[in-house]
Coordinates of C-alpha atoms and ligand atoms in Angstrom, one line a residue:
M640 CA 0.0 0.0 0.0
E641 CA 1.2 3.5 -0.8
G642 CA 1.9 5.4 2.4
L643 CA 1.7 8.9 1.0
V644 CA 0.5 10.2 -2.4
C645 CA 0.7 13.8 -3.5
K646 CA -1.2 14.7 -6.6
S647 CA -0.4 18.0 -8.3
I648 CA -0.3 20.2 -5.2
Y649 CA -0.2 23.9 -5.5
K650 CA -0.1 26.5 -2.8
T651 CA -0.2 30.2 -3.2
Y652 CA -0.3 32.3 0.0
D653 CA -2.6 35.4 0.1
G654 CA -3.3 35.0 -3.7
R655 CA 0.2 36.1 -4.6
V656 CA 3.1 34.2 -2.8
R657 CA 3.7 31.1 -4.9
A658 CA 5.0 28.5 -2.5
L659 CA 4.4 25.2 -4.3
G660 CA 3.7 24.4 -7.9
N661 CA 2.6 21.0 -9.2
I662 CA 4.1 18.7 -6.5
S663 CA 3.4 15.1 -7.3
F664 CA 5.1 12.0 -5.8
S665 CA 4.4 8.9 -3.8
L666 CA 6.0 7.1 -0.9
P667 CA 5.7 3.6 0.5
D668 CA 4.1 3.3 4.0
K669 CA 7.5 2.7 5.7
G670 CA 10.9 4.1 5.6
I671 CA 12.6 7.5 5.8
F672 CA 12.1 10.3 3.3
A673 CA 14.1 13.5 3.4
M674 CA 13.1 16.7 1.6
I675 CA 15.9 19.1 1.0
G676 CA 15.9 22.6 -0.5
R677 CA 17.0 26.1 0.1
N678 CA 15.4 28.6 2.5
G679 CA 11.9 29.4 1.2
A680 CA 11.9 26.5 -1.2
G681 CA 8.6 25.3 0.1
K682 CA 9.5 22.4 2.5
T683 CA 7.5 23.6 5.5
T684 CA 4.5 24.5 3.3
L685 CA 4.4 21.0 2.0
V686 CA 4.8 19.4 5.4
R687 CA 2.0 21.6 6.8
I688 CA -0.3 20.6 3.9
L689 CA 0.4 16.9 4.4
S690 CA -0.2 17.1 8.1
T691 CA -3.5 18.9 7.6
E692 CA -2.4 22.2 9.0
L693 CA -2.9 24.0 5.7
I694 CA -5.2 23.6 2.8
P695 CA -3.6 23.5 -0.7
T696 CA -4.7 26.0 -3.3
K697 CA -5.1 23.1 -5.7
G698 CA -4.4 19.4 -5.8
S699 CA -4.8 16.6 -3.3
A700 CA -2.9 14.2 -1.1
T701 CA -3.6 11.0 0.7
I702 CA -1.9 9.3 3.6
K703 CA -2.5 5.6 3.9
G704 CA -5.5 6.2 1.6
L705 CA -7.0 9.0 3.7
D706 CA -7.5 12.4 2.0
V707 CA -5.8 15.2 3.8
V708 CA -8.2 17.8 2.6
K709 CA -11.5 15.9 2.7
D710 CA -10.9 13.8 5.8
P711 CA -8.4 15.8 8.0
S712 CA -9.6 14.4 11.3
A713 CA -9.0 10.8 10.2
V714 CA -5.5 11.8 8.9
R715 CA -4.7 13.5 12.3
E716 CA -5.2 10.2 14.0
I717 CA -2.5 8.5 12.1
V718 CA 0.1 11.3 11.7
A719 CA 2.1 13.4 14.2
I720 CA 4.3 16.4 13.5
V721 CA 7.1 18.3 15.0
P722 CA 6.8 21.7 13.3
Q723 CA 9.9 23.7 12.4
E724 CA 9.1 26.4 15.0
A725 CA 7.7 24.1 17.7
R726 CA 8.8 24.9 21.3
A727 CA 8.2 22.7 24.3
I728 CA 6.0 24.6 26.8
P729 CA 8.5 26.2 29.2
W730 CA 6.6 25.6 32.5
L731 CA 5.9 21.9 31.9
T732 CA 8.3 19.0 32.4
P733 CA 9.2 16.7 29.4
K734 CA 7.0 14.0 31.0
Q735 CA 4.1 16.3 31.4
T736 CA 4.6 17.6 27.8
I737 CA 4.3 14.1 26.4
I738 CA 1.4 13.0 28.7
S739 CA -0.7 16.1 27.8
Y740 CA -0.1 15.6 24.1
L741 CA -1.2 12.0 24.4
L742 CA -4.3 12.9 26.5
Y743 CA -5.1 15.5 23.9
R744 CA -4.9 12.7 21.2
G745 CA -7.4 10.7 23.2
M746 CA -5.2 8.2 25.1
G747 CA -5.9 7.2 28.7
Y748 CA -3.7 8.5 31.5
S749 CA -1.9 5.4 32.6
E750 CA -1.1 4.4 29.0
A751 CA 0.1 7.9 28.3
S752 CA 2.3 7.9 31.4
K753 CA 3.8 4.5 30.5
R754 CA 4.5 5.6 26.9
A755 CA 6.0 8.9 28.0
E756 CA 8.6 7.1 30.2
E757 CA 9.4 4.7 27.4
S758 CA 9.8 7.5 24.8
L759 CA 12.0 9.6 27.1
K760 CA 14.2 6.6 27.6
K761 CA 14.4 5.9 23.8
L762 CA 15.6 9.5 23.3
G763 CA 18.1 9.1 26.2
I764 CA 16.6 12.0 28.2
Q765 CA 14.9 10.1 31.0
K766 CA 17.1 12.0 33.5
S767 CA 15.5 15.2 32.5
S768 CA 11.9 13.8 32.7
N769 CA 10.9 15.9 35.6
K770 CA 12.9 19.1 35.1
L771 CA 11.1 22.1 33.7
N772 CA 11.5 22.4 29.9
R773 CA 12.7 26.0 30.3
L774 CA 15.7 24.7 32.2
L775 CA 16.8 22.3 29.4
S776 CA 19.4 23.0 26.7
G777 CA 18.1 23.8 23.2
G778 CA 19.0 20.4 21.9
T779 CA 17.3 18.5 24.8
K780 CA 14.1 20.7 24.2
R781 CA 14.1 19.5 20.6
K782 CA 14.5 15.9 21.7
V783 CA 11.5 16.3 24.0
L784 CA 9.4 17.2 21.0
V785 CA 10.6 14.2 19.0
A786 CA 9.9 12.0 22.1
T787 CA 6.4 13.5 22.2
V788 CA 5.4 12.4 18.7
L789 CA 7.1 9.0 18.9
A790 CA 5.1 8.3 22.1
S791 CA 1.9 8.6 20.1
E792 CA 0.3 5.8 18.1
A793 CA 0.9 7.7 14.8
K794 CA 2.9 5.7 12.3
V795 CA 3.5 8.6 9.9
I796 CA 5.7 11.2 11.5
F797 CA 6.6 14.6 10.0
L798 CA 9.8 16.2 11.4
D799 CA 10.5 19.6 10.0
E800 CA 14.3 20.1 10.6
P801 CA 14.5 17.8 13.6
T802 CA 18.2 18.1 14.1
T803 CA 18.7 21.8 13.8
G804 CA 20.5 22.9 16.9
L805 CA 21.6 19.5 18.0
D806 CA 25.3 18.8 18.7
P807 CA 27.0 16.2 16.5
I808 CA 26.6 13.4 19.0
S809 CA 23.0 14.1 19.7
R810 CA 22.3 14.3 16.0
N811 CA 24.0 11.0 15.5
D812 CA 21.9 9.4 18.3
L813 CA 18.7 10.7 16.7
W814 CA 19.8 9.3 13.3
K815 CA 20.3 5.9 14.9
L816 CA 16.9 6.1 16.6
L817 CA 15.2 7.1 13.4
K818 CA 16.9 4.3 11.5
D819 CA 15.7 1.8 14.1
L820 CA 12.2 3.0 13.6
K821 CA 12.0 3.0 9.9
D822 CA 10.7 -0.6 9.6
D823 CA 7.6 0.4 11.4
Y824 CA 7.1 4.1 10.6
L825 CA 7.0 6.4 7.6
I826 CA 9.2 9.3 8.6
F827 CA 9.1 12.4 6.5
L828 CA 11.8 14.9 7.4
T829 CA 13.1 18.1 6.1
T830 CA 16.7 19.1 6.6
H831 CA 19.5 21.5 5.6
Y832 CA 22.1 18.9 6.6
L833 CA 22.7 17.1 3.3
E834 CA 24.9 14.5 5.0
E835 CA 21.9 13.7 7.2
A836 CA 19.6 13.1 4.2
E837 CA 22.3 11.0 2.5
K838 CA 23.0 8.8 5.5
L839 CA 19.5 8.4 6.7
A840 CA 17.0 8.6 3.9
D841 CA 15.8 5.8 1.7
K842 CA 14.5 8.4 -0.7
I843 CA 15.3 12.1 -1.1
G844 CA 13.4 14.8 -2.7
V845 CA 14.9 18.1 -3.9
I846 CA 12.6 21.1 -3.9
E847 CA 13.5 24.4 -5.5
K848 CA 11.3 27.5 -5.7
G849 CA 8.3 25.3 -5.0
R850 CA 9.0 22.7 -7.6
L851 CA 10.1 19.2 -7.0
I852 CA 13.1 19.1 -9.3
A853 CA 14.4 15.6 -8.4
M854 CA 13.3 12.6 -6.3
G855 CA 14.8 9.2 -5.7
T856 CA 17.3 7.1 -3.9
M857 CA 20.9 8.3 -3.8
E858 CA 21.8 6.1 -6.8
E859 CA 18.8 7.5 -8.8
L860 CA 19.8 11.1 -7.9
R861 CA 23.4 10.4 -8.9
S862 CA 22.2 9.3 -12.3
K863 CA 20.7 12.7 -12.9
V864 CA 24.0 14.6 -12.7
E865 CA 26.5 15.0 -15.5
H866 CA 29.5 13.7 -13.5
Q867 CA 29.1 10.8 -11.1
Y868 CA 32.6 10.8 -9.6
S869 CA 34.5 13.3 -7.5
I870 CA 38.3 13.6 -7.0
R871 CA 39.5 15.9 -4.2
I872 CA 43.0 17.0 -4.5
L873 CA 44.5 17.3 -1.0
G874 CA 46.4 20.6 -1.0
D875 CA 45.7 24.1 -2.4
S876 CA 47.0 23.8 -5.9
N877 CA 45.6 22.1 -9.0
P878 CA 48.4 20.0 -10.6
I879 CA 46.2 18.5 -13.3
K880 CA 44.8 20.1 -16.4
T881 CA 42.0 17.9 -17.5
R882 CA 39.2 18.4 -19.9
K883 CA 37.5 15.1 -18.7
G884 CA 35.0 16.7 -16.4
V885 CA 34.9 20.0 -14.5
T886 CA 37.2 21.4 -11.9
V887 CA 35.8 23.5 -9.1
K888 CA 37.7 25.3 -6.4
G889 CA 36.2 25.1 -2.9
I890 CA 36.1 27.9 -0.3
D891 CA 39.0 26.2 1.5
G892 CA 41.1 26.6 -1.6
T893 CA 41.2 22.9 -2.5
Y894 CA 40.3 21.6 -5.9
Q895 CA 37.6 19.0 -6.8
I896 CA 37.4 17.4 -10.2
L897 CA 33.9 16.1 -11.1
T898 CA 34.1 13.5 -13.8
S899 CA 32.9 10.0 -15.0
E900 CA 33.9 6.8 -13.3
S901 CA 36.3 5.7 -16.0
D902 CA 37.9 9.1 -16.4
A903 CA 38.3 9.2 -12.6
F904 CA 40.5 6.1 -12.7
E905 CA 42.6 7.7 -15.5
I906 CA 43.0 10.9 -13.6
A907 CA 43.7 9.0 -10.4
R908 CA 46.6 7.1 -12.2
E909 CA 48.1 10.4 -13.3
L910 CA 47.9 11.8 -9.8
I911 CA 49.5 8.7 -8.3
K912 CA 52.3 9.0 -10.9
K913 CA 52.8 12.6 -9.8
K914 CA 52.8 11.5 -6.2
I915 CA 49.9 13.9 -5.4
K916 CA 47.5 13.1 -2.6
F917 CA 43.8 12.8 -3.4
S918 CA 40.6 11.1 -2.5
T919 CA 38.0 9.8 -4.9
N920 CA 34.4 9.0 -4.3
P921 CA 31.0 8.8 -6.0
V922 CA 29.5 12.3 -5.9
S923 CA 27.9 13.2 -2.6
L924 CA 24.4 14.6 -2.1
E925 CA 26.0 18.0 -1.6
D926 CA 27.6 17.8 -5.1
I927 CA 24.3 16.6 -6.6
F928 CA 22.3 19.4 -4.8
Y929 CA 24.6 22.1 -6.1
Y930 CA 24.3 20.7 -9.6
L931 CA 20.5 20.5 -9.5
V932 CA 19.7 23.8 -7.9
R933 CA 22.1 25.7 -10.2
K934 CA 20.5 24.2 -13.3
P935 CA 17.7 26.3 -14.7
I936 CA 14.3 24.7 -14.2
D937 CA 13.1 23.3 -17.5
E938 CA 9.8 22.2 -19.0
D939 CA 10.2 18.8 -17.4
S940 CA 9.6 20.3 -14.0
G941 CA 5.9 19.8 -14.6
V942 CA 4.8 23.4 -14.4
E943 CA 1.8 24.0 -16.4
E944 CA 1.8 26.5 -19.3
G945 CA 0.9 30.0 -18.1
G946 CA 2.6 29.4 -14.7
W947 CA 0.9 28.5 -11.4
R948 CA -2.7 29.1 -10.5
Ligands
ATP1398 N1 2.1 32.1 6.2 C1 2.7 32.5 5.1 N2 2.2 33.6 4.4 C2 2.8 34.0 3.3 N3 3.9 33.5 2.7 C3 4.4 32.4 3.3 C4 3.9 31.9 4.6 N4 4.6 30.8 4.9 C5 5.6 30.7 4.0 N5 5.5 31.6 3.0 C6 6.3 31.8 1.8 O1 6.3 30.6 1.1 C7 7.5 30.2 0.6 C8 7.9 28.8 1.1 O2 8.2 28.9 2.5 P1 8.5 27.6 3.4 O3 8.4 28.1 4.8 O4 7.6 26.6 2.9 O5 10.0 27.3 2.9 P2 11.0 26.3 3.5 O6 11.6 25.5 2.4 O7 10.4 25.6 4.7 O8 12.2 27.3 4.0 P3 13.2 27.1 5.3 O9 14.3 26.2 4.8 O10 13.7 28.5 5.5 O11 12.4 26.6 6.5 C9 8.5 31.3 1.0 O12 8.5 32.3 -0.1 C10 7.8 31.9 2.2 O13 8.2 33.3 2.3
MG1399 MG1 10.9 25.4 6.7

């Protein structure tokens, strides 16, 4: 069964701000999906529509067969969201935060209390269970919100930038937890950390100016770019003049050659001969992202003639 289906969603705010144009895609009912895109690309708008917070200007979407516009209350029973701007209520404790959310969703008190404890433990913040949220660090506050949605019975979870503000270790812990959950949940997250999407997601969508410009597994995204291999020269000079690919200079002054797999081997041989240190890898999501968002959007992006409505 499809977990989530978006059919030609458009959103224009106040009749003039075009936030989304013709977004269509589908996802299975389990696994991790990451939506990446620049500030203002439309990620939060899409998440808000799918979690029934916002009505699209045009188009429809279903989650596990339930229509987000026609049947929002049924959808709300099976989805839970941590919005981008969500803050844990300062004068509650993490445990109270989770329990009140679960009571609000219709769960009984003793079940809610049991689930709250389990979820706080899963997130590794059980020691803070009974402290006031306002006394917790920013990252722990964020974890309280994630613990809150994971304590619910919802199996479709939207996390809008869940790891913003987390330290590298906490971020890694959350990645591990989400990975463990992906056999039972559909987790839809947005992120600016491309490494996070690359490591975590089964499928990645790239949104740019409200349009879905690419979507697929890492391998599928890699097949959309001109050069699939990257060679990084260690050092701040470029000793190789090659026309087999493109050479770009990073802000740290190092050079990167983007090329094909076979040309990468040839260039690597030349570098070895010259005793120049380098590393070679398939292109990363970061390379792919830069390539895709710099490419002008063409007719294939699915935007109807005459623009958005
Ligand atoms: N409530 C609103 N009213 C009017 N315009 C809005 C509203 N919310 C968002 N927008 C506009 O819609 C567009 C998409 O915004 P959105 O918040 O969905 O982007 P985003 O990809 O989540 O960005 P970020 O990475 O900064 O969170 C932007 O042009 C934004 O200014
Ligand atoms: Mg956003």
